[in-house]
mmCIF file of C-alpha atoms in Angstrom:
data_model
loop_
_atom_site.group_PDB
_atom_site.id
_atom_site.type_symbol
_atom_site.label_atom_id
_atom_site.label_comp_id
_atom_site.label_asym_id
_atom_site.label_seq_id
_atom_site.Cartn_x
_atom_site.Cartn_y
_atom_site.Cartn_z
ATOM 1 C CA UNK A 1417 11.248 66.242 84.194
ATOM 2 C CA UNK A 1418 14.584 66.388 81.819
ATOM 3 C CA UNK A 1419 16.789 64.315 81.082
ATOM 4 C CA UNK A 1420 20.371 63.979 79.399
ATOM 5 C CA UNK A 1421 22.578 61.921 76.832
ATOM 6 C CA UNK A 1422 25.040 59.845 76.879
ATOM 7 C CA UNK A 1423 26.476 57.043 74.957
ATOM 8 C CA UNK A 1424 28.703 53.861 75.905
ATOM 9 C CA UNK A 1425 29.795 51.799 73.145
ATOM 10 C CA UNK A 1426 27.828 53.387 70.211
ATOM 11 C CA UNK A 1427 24.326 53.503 72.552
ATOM 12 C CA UNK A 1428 23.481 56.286 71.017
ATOM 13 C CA UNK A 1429 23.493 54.611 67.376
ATOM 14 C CA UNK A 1430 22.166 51.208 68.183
ATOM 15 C CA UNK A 1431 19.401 52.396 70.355
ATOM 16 C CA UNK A 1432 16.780 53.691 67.289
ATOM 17 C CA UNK A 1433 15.592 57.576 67.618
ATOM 18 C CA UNK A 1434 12.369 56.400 67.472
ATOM 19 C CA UNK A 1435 12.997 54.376 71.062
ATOM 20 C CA UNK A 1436 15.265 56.815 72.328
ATOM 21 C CA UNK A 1437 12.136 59.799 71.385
ATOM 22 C CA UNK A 1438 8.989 57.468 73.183
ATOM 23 C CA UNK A 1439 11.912 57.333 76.491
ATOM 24 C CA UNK A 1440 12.110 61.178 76.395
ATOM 25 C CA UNK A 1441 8.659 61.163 75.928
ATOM 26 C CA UNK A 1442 7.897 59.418 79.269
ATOM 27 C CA UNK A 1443 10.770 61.407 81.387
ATOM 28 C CA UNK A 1444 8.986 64.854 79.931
ATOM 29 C CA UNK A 1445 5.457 63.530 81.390
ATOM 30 C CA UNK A 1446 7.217 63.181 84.930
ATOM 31 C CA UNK A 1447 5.551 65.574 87.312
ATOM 32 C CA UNK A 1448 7.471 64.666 90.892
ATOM 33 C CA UNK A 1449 8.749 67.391 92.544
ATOM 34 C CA UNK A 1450 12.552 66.466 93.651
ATOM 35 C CA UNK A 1451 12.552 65.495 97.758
ATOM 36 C CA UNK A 1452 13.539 62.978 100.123
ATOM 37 C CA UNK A 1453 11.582 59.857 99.643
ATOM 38 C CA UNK A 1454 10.396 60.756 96.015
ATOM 39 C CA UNK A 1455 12.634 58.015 94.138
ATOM 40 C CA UNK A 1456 9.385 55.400 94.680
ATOM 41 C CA UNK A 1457 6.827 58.070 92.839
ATOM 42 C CA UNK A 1458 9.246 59.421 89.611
ATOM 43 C CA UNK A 1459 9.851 55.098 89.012
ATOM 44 C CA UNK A 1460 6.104 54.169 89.181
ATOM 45 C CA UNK A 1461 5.580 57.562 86.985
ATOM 46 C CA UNK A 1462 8.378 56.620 84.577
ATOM 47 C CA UNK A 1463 6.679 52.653 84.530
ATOM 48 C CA UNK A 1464 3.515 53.559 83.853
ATOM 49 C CA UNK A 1465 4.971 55.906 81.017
ATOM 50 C CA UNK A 1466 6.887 53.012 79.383
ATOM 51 C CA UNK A 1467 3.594 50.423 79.738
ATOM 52 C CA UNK A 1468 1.856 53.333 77.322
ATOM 53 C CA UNK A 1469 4.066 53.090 75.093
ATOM 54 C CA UNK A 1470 4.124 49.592 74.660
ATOM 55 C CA UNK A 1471 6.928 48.394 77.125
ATOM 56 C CA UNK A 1472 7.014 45.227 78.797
ATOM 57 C CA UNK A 1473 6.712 44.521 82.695
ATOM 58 C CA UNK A 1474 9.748 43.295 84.403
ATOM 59 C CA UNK A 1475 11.716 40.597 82.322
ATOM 60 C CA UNK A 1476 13.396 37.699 83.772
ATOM 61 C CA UNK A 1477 17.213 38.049 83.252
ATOM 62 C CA UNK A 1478 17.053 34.007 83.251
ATOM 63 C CA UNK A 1479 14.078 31.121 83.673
ATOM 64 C CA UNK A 1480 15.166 29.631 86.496
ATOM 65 C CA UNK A 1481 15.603 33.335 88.252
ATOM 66 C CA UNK A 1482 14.369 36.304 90.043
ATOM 67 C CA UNK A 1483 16.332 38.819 88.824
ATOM 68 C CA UNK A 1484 14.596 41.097 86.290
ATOM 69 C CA UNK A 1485 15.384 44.327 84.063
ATOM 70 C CA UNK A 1486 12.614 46.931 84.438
ATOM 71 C CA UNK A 1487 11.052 46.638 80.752
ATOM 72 C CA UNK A 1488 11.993 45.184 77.383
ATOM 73 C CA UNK A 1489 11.473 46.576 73.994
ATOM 74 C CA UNK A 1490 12.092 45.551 69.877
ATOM 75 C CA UNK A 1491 15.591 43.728 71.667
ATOM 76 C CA UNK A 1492 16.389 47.101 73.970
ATOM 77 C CA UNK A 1493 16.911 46.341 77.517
ATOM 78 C CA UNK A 1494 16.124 49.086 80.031
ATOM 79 C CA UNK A 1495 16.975 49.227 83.754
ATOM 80 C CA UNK A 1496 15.235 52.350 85.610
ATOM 81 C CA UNK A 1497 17.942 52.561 88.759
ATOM 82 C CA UNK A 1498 16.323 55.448 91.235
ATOM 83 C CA UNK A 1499 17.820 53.186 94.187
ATOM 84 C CA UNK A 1500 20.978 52.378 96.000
ATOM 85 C CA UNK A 1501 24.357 52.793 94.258
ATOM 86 C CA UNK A 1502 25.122 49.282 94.454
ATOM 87 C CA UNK A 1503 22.300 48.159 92.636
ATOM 88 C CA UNK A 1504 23.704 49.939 89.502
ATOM 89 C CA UNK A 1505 26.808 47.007 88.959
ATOM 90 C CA UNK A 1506 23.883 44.742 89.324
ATOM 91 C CA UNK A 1507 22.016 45.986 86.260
ATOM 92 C CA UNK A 1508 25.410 46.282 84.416
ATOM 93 C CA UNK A 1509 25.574 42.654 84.621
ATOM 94 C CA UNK A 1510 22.082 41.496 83.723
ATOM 95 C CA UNK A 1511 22.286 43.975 80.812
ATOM 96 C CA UNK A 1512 25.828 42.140 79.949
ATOM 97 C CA UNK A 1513 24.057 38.933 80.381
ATOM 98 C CA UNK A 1514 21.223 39.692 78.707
ATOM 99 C CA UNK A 1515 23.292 40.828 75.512
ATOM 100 C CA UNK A 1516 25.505 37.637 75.346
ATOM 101 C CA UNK A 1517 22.609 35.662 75.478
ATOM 102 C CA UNK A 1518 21.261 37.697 72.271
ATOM 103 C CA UNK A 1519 18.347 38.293 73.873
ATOM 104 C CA UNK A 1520 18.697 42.814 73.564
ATOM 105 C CA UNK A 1521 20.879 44.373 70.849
ATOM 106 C CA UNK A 1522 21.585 47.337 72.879
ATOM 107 C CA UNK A 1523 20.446 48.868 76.630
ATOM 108 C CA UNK A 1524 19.151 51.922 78.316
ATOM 109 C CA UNK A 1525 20.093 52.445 81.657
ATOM 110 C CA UNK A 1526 18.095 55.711 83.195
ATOM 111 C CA UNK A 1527 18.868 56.798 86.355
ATOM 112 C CA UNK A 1528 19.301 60.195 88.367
ATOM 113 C CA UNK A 1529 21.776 63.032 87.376
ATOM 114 C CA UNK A 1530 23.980 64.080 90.558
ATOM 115 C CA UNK A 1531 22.309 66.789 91.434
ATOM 116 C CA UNK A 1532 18.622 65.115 91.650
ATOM 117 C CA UNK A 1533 20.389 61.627 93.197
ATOM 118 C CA UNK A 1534 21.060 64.025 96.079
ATOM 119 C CA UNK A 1535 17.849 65.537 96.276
ATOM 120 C CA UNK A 1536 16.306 62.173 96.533
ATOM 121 C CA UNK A 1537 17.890 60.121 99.095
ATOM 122 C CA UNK A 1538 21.802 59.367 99.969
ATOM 123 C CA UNK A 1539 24.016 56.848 98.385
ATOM 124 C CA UNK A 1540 21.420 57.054 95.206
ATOM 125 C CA UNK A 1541 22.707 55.760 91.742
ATOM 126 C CA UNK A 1542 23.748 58.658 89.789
ATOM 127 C CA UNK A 1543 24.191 58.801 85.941
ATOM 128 C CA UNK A 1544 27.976 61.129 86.269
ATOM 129 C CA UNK A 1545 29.460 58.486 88.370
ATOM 130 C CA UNK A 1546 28.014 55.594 86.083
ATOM 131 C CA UNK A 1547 29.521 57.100 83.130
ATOM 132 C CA UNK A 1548 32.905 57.419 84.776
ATOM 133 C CA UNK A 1549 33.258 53.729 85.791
ATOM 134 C CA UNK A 1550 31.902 52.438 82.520
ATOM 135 C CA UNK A 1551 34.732 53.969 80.750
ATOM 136 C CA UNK A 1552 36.778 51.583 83.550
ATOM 137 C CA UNK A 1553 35.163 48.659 82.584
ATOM 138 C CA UNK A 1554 34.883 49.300 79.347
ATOM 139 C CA UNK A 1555 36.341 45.945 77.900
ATOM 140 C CA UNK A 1556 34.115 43.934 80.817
ATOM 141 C CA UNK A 1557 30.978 45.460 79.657
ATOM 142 C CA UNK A 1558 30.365 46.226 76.527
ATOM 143 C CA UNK A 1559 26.817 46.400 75.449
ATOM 144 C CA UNK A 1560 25.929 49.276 73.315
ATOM 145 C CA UNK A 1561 24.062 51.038 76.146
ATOM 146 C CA UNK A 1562 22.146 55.154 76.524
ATOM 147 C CA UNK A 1563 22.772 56.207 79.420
ATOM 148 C CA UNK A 1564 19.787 58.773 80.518
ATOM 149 C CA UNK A 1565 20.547 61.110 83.465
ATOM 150 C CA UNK A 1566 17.115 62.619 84.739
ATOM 151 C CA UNK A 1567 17.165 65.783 85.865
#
């Protein structure tokens, strides 16, 4: 699999190369084929990509709660979003919360490109629309964050 680039409030420069190179690693070693249904396979692909690398498991955005990013890393948070749309706003604000809390320095948020979120399922997070609406909420959420479209 591919993947592309983008930055939201200097992502690209706090998130090290050396992070942002191991990510790219793991998306390149993605062997789904794109279909209906395959959202479930490219995460637990991407996951067990991330644990080799040295990657936590799911972090807890708070102790007395359930809600978790996908992996933690030298203060990067990443949230792997193959799901429903909504779920994206959701990982905006655990990132947020996350980064107030100076628990990460910076985020990764890696989700579909347009073109494979429609492949995949309907109503799927997709990286073009993400990167739109953070430019609207710019001043609510600013964590440095990569955005990573697979393709």
């Amino acid at each position: 699999m591919h993947a592309s680039i983008s930055s939201h409030c200097a992502g690209a420069e706090r998130v090290p190369k050396a992070v942002q190179a191991e990510i790219q690693q793991v998306i390149a070693g993605i062997d789904v084929a794109a279909s209906r249904g395959s959202a479930p396979r490219i995460r637990d692909q991407f996951i067990t990509g991330l644990k080799g690398q040295g990657w936590s498991a799911e972090i807890p955005v708070s102790r007395d709660s359930d809600m978790t990013i996908t992996s933690m890393k030298d203060g990067i948070g990443l949230c792997l979003q193959t799901g429903n749309m909504a779920r994206m706003y959701a990982d905006l604000i655990k990132l947020q919360t996350l980064y107030l809390d100076n628990a990460i320095s910076a985020a990764v948020i890696v989700l579909p490109s347009q073109p494979l979120a429609l492949q995949i399922g309907d109503n799927i997070a997709q990286a073009a629309r993400l990167e739109r609406e953070l430019e609207i909420f710019r001043k609510a959420y600013h964590v440095p964050t990569l955005l990573i479209a697979l393709e």
